[in-house]
PDB file of C-alpha atoms in Angstrom:
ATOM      1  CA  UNK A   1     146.026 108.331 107.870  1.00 59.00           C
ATOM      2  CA  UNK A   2     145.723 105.098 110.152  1.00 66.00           C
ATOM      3  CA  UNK A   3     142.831 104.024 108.151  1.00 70.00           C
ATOM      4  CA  UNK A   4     143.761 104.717 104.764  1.00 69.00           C
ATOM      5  CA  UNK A   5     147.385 103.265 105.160  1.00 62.00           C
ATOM      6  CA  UNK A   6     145.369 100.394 106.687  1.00 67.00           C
ATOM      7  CA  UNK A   7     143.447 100.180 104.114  1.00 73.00           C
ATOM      8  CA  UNK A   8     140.224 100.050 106.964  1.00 80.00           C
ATOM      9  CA  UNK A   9     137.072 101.913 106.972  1.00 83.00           C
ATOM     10  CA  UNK A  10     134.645 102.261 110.536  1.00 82.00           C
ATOM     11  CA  UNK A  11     131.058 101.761 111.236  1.00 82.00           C
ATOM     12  CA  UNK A  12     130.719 102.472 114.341  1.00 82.00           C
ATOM     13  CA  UNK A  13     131.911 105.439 116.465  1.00 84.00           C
ATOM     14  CA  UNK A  14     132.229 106.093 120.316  1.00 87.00           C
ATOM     15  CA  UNK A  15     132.540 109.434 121.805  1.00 86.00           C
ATOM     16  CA  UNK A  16     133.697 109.988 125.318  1.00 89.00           C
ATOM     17  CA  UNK A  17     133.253 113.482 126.524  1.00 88.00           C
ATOM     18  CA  UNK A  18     134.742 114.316 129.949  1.00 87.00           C
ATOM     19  CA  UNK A  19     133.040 116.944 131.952  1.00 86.00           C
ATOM     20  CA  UNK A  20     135.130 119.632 133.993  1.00 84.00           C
ATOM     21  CA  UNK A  21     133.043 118.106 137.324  1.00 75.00           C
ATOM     22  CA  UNK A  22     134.944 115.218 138.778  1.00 69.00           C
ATOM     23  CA  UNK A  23     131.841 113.956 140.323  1.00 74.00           C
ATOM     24  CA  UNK A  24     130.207 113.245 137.110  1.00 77.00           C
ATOM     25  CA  UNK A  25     130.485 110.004 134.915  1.00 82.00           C
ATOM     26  CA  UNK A  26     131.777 110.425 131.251  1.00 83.00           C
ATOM     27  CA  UNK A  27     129.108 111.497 128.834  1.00 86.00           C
ATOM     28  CA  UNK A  28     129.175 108.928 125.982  1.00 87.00           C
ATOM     29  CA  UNK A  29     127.498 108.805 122.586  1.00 85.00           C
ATOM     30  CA  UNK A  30     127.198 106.337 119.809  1.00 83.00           C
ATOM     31  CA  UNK A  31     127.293 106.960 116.152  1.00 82.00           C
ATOM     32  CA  UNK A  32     126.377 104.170 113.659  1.00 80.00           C
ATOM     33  CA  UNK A  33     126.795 104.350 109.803  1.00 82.00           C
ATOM     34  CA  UNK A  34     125.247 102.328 107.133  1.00 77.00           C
ATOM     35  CA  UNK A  35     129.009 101.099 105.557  1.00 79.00           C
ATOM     36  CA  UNK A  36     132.066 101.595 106.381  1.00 83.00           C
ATOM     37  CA  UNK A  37     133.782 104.352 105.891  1.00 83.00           C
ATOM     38  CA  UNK A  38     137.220 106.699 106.051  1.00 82.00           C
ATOM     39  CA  UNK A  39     136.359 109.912 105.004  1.00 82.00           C
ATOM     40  CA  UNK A  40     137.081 112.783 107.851  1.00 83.00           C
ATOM     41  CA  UNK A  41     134.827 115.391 106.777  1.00 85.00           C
ATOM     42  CA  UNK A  42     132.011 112.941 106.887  1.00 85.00           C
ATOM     43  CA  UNK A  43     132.777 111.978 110.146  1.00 85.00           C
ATOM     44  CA  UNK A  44     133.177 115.259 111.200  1.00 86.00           C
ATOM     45  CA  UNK A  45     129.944 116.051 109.500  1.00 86.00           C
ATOM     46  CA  UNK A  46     127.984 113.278 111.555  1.00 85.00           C
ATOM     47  CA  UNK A  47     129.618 114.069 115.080  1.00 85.00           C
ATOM     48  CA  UNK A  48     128.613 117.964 114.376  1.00 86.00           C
ATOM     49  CA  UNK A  49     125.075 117.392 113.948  1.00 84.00           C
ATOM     50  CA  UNK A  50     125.270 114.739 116.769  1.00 83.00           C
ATOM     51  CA  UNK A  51     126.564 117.361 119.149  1.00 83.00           C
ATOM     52  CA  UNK A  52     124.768 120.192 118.239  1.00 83.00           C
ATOM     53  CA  UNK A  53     121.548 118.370 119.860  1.00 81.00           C
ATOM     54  CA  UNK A  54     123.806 117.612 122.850  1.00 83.00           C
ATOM     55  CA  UNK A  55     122.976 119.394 126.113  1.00 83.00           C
ATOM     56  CA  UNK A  56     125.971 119.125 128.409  1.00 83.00           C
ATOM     57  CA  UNK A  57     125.785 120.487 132.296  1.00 81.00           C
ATOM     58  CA  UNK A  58     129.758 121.492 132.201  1.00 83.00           C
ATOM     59  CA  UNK A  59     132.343 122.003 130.021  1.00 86.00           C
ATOM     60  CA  UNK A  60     134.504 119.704 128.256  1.00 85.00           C
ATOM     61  CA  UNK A  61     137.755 118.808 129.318  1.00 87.00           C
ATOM     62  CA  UNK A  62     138.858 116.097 127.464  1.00 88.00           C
ATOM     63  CA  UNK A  63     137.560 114.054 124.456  1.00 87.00           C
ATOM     64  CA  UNK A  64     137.990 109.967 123.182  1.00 88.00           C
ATOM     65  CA  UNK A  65     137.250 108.112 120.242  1.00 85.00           C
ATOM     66  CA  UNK A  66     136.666 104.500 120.254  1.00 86.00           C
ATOM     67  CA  UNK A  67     136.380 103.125 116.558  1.00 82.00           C
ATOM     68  CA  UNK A  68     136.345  99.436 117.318  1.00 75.00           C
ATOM     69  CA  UNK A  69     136.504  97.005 114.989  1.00 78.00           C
ATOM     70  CA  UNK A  70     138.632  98.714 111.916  1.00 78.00           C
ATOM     71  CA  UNK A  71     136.569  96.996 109.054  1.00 79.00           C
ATOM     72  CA  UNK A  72     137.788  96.656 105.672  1.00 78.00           C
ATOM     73  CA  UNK A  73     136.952  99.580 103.515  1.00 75.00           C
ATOM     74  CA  UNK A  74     135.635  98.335 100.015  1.00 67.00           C
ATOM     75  CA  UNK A  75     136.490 101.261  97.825  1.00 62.00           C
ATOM     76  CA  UNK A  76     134.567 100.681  94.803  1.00 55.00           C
ATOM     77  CA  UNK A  77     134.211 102.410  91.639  1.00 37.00           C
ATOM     78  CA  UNK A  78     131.648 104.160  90.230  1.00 37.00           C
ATOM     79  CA  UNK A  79     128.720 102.167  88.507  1.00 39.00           C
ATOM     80  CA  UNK A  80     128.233 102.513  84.653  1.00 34.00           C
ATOM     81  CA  UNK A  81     124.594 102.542  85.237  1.00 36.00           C
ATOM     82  CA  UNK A  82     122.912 105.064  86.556  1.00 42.00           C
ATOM     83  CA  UNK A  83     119.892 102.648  88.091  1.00 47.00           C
ATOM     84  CA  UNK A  84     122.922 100.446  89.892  1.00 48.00           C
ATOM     85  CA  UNK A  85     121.192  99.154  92.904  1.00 47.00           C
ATOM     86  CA  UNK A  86     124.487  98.780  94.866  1.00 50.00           C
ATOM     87  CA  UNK A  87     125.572 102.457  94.025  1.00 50.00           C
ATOM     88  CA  UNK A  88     121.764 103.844  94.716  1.00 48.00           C
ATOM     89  CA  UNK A  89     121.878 102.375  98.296  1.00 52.00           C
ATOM     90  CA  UNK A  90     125.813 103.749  98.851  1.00 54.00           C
ATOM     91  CA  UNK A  91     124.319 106.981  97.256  1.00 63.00           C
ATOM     92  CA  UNK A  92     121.387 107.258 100.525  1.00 70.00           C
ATOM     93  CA  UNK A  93     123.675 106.282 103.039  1.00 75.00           C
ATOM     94  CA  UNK A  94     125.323 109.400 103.782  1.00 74.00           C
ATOM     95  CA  UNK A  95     121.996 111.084 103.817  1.00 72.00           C
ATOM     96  CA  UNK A  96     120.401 108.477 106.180  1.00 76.00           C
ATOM     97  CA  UNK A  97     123.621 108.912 108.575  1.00 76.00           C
ATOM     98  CA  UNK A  98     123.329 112.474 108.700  1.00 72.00           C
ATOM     99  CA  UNK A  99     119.391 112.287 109.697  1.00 75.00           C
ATOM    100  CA  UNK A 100     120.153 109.860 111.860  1.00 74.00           C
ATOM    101  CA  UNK A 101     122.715 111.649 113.603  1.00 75.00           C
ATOM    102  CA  UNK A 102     120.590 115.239 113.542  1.00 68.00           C
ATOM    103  CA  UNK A 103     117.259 113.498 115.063  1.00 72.00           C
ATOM    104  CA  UNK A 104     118.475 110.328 116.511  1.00 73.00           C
ATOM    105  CA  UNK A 105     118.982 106.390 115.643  1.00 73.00           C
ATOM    106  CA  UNK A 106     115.319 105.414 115.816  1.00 76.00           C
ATOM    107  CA  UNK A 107     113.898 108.431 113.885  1.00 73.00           C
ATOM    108  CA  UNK A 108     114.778 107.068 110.515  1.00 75.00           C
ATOM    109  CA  UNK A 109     112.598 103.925 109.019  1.00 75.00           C
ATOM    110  CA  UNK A 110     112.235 102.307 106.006  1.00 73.00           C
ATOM    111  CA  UNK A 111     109.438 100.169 104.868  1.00 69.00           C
ATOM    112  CA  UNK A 112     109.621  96.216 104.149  1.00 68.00           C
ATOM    113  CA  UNK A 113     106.491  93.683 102.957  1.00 65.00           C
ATOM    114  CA  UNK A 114     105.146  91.366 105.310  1.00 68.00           C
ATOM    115  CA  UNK A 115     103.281  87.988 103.712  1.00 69.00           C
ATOM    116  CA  UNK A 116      99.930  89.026 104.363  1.00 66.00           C
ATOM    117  CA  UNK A 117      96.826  89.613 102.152  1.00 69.00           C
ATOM    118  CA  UNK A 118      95.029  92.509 104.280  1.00 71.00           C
ATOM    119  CA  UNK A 119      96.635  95.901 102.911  1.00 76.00           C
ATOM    120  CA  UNK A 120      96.463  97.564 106.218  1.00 69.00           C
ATOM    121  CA  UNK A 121      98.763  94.601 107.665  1.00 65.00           C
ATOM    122  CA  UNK A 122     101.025  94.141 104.497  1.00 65.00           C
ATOM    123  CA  UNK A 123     103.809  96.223 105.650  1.00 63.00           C
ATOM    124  CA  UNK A 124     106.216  96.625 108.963  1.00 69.00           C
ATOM    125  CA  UNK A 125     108.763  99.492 110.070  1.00 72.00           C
ATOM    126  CA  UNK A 126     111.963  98.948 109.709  1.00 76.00           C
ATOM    127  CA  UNK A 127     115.975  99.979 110.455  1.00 75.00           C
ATOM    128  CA  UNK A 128     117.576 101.753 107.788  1.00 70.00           C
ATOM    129  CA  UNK A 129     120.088  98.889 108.040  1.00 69.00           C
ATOM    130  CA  UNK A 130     118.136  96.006 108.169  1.00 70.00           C
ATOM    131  CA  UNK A 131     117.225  94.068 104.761  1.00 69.00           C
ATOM    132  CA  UNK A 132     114.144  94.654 103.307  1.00 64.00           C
ATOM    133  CA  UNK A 133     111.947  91.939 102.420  1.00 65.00           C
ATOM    134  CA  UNK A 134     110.166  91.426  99.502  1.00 62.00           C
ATOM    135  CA  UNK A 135     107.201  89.882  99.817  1.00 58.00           C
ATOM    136  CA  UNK A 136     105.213  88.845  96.478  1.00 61.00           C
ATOM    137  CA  UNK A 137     102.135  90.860  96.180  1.00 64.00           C
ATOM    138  CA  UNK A 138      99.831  91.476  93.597  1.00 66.00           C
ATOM    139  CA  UNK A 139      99.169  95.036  92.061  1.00 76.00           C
ATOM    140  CA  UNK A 140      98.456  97.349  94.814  1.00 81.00           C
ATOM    141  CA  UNK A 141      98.171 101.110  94.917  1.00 85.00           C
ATOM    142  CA  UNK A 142     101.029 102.946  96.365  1.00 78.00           C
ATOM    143  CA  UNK A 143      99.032 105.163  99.118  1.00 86.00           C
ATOM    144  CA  UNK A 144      96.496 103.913 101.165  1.00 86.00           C
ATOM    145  CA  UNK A 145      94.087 105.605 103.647  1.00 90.00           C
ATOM    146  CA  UNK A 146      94.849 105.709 107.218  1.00 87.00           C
ATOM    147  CA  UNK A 147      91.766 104.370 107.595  1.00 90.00           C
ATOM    148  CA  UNK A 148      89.149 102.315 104.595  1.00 91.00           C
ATOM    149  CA  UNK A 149      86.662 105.395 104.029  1.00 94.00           C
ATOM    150  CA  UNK A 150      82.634 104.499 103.222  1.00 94.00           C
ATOM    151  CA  UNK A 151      81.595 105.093 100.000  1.00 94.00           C
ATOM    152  CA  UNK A 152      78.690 104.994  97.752  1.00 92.00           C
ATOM    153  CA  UNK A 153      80.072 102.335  94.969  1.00 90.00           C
ATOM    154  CA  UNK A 154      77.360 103.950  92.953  1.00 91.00           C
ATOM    155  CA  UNK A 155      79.099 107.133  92.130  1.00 91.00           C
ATOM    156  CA  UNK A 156      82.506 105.359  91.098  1.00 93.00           C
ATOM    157  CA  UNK A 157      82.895 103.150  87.492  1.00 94.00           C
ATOM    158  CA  UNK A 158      84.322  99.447  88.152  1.00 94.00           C
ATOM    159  CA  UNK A 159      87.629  99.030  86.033  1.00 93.00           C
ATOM    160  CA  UNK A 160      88.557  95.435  87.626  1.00 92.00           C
ATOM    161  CA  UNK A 161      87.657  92.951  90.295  1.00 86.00           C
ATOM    162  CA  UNK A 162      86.211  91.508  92.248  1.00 93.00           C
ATOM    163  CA  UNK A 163      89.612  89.930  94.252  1.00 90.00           C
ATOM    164  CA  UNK A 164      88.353  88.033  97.403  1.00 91.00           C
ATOM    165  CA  UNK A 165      90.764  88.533 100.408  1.00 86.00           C
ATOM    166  CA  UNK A 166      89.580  86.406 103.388  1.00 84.00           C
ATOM    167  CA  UNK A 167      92.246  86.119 105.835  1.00 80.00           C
ATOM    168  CA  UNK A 168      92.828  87.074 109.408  1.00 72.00           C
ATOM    169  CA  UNK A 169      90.988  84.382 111.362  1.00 74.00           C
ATOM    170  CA  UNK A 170      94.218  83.437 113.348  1.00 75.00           C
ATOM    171  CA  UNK A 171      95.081  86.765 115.148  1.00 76.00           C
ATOM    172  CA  UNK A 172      91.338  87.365 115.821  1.00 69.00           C
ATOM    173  CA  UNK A 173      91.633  90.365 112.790  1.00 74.00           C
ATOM    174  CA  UNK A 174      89.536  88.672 110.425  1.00 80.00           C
ATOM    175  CA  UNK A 175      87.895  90.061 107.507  1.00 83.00           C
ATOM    176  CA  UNK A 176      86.272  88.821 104.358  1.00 87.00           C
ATOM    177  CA  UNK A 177      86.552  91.769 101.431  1.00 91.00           C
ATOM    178  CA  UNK A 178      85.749  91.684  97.263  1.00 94.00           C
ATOM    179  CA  UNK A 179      87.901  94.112  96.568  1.00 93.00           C
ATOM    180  CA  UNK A 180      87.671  96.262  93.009  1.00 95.00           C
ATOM    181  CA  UNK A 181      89.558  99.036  91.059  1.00 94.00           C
ATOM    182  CA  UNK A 182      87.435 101.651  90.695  1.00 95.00           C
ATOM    183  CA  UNK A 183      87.058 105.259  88.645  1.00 94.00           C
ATOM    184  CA  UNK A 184      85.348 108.317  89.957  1.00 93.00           C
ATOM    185  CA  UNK A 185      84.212 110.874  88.040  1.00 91.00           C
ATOM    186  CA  UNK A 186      87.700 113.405  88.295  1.00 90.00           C
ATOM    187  CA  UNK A 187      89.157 110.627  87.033  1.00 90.00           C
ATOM    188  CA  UNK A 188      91.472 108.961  89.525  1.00 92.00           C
ATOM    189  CA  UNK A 189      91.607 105.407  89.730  1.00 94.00           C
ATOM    190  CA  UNK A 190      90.944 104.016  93.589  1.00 94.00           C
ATOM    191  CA  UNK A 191      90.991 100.345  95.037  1.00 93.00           C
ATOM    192  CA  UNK A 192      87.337  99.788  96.840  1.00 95.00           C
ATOM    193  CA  UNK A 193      86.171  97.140  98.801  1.00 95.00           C
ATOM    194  CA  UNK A 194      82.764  95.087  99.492  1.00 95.00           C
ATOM    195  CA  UNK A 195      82.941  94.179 103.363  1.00 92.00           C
ATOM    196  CA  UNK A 196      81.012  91.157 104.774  1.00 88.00           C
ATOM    197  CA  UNK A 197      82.475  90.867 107.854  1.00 78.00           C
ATOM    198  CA  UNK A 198      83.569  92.663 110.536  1.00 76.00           C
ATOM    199  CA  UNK A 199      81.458  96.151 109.183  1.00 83.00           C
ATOM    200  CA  UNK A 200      79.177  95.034 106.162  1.00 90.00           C
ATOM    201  CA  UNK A 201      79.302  98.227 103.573  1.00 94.00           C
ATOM    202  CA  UNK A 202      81.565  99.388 100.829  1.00 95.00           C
ATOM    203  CA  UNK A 203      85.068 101.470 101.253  1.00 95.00           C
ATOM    204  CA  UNK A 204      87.634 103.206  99.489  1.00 95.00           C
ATOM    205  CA  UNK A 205      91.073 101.694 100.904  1.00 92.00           C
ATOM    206  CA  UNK A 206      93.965 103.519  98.479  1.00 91.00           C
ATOM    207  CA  UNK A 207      94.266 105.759  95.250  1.00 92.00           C
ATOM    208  CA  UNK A 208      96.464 104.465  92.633  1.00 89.00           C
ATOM    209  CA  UNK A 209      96.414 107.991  90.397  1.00 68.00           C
TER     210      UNK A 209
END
């Protein structure tokens, strides 16, 4: 009631269990969302799955919640378009909260670009809550290999390429690749590379179909 006749959502929840054990310190946990937000039985929803993991050496004798700040709660309506971005993010968000609160705040990660031309290097972790960043990057195939796999370029039909990637030299990661779209006989399409340096031979770095 305090939040809707507020017209204030939260972000961030406290809890501050007291133990029946006067000896012991209160147990406190933290509970983060992605926006802000006034519905109960989410809430409720979150600090369930958040305390069902919870392993507590006495019972409970008294509880506190600490919402602090009150943010303003943007209730917005419904996009007309089904590939919104802003409603496809608020869509995840509950579902990101709730894994977040069943497995724990650094269990969930997204994926953002990172400004560099060797595909193994052309990504970093992230927070659920922090921005991606777009980095501009050529065509690439969505999975790649753990690790580049040798091949015999022989037994695969070249569809493109070569594209030279030469970088590294300044973290001591260097590499010098021709790299080539590629066919094999099932026909998926793969991205290959020539290596010159650090391991001369050819490899199959990511499948594209």
């Amino acid at each position: 009631g305090t939040l809707r006749g507020n017209d204030c959502g939260i972000q961030a929840l406290e809890i501050r269990l007291r133990l029946d054990r006067g000896d012991r310190p209160e147990t406190t946990l933290q509970l983060g969302l992605q926006q802000p937000t006034r519905s109960e039985e989410h809430i409720l929803l979150l600090l369930r799955e958040r305390l069902e993991r919870l392993v507590l050496p006495a019972p409970v004798c008294s509880v506190r919640l600490v919402a602090d700040p009150l943010l303003p709660f943007d209730a917005r309506q419904e996009a007309l378009f089904e590939d919104d971005p802003d409603r496809s993010s608020q869509s995840l968000a509950p579902l990101l909260e709730r894994l977040q609160a069943r497995l724990g705040p650094d269990a969930v990660r997204g994926l953002s670009g990172v400004e560099d031309h060797r595909p193994e290097r052309s990504w970093a972790m992230r927070k659920p809550d922090e921005p991606a960043r777009c980095a501009p990057m050529p065509h690439r195939p969505v999975w790649l290999f753990t690790q580049p796999r040798r091949c015999r370029i022989e037994e695969y039909r070249v569809l493109a390429g070569p594209e030279r990637i030469e970088a590294g030299w300044w973290d001591g990661h260097d590499c010098r690749r021709d790299y080539f779209v590629v066919r094999d006989r099932r026909g998926s399409t793969l991205w290959a590379f020539h290596e010159y340096k650090p391991r001369p031979g050819w490899y199959l770095q990511g499948l594209f179909s």
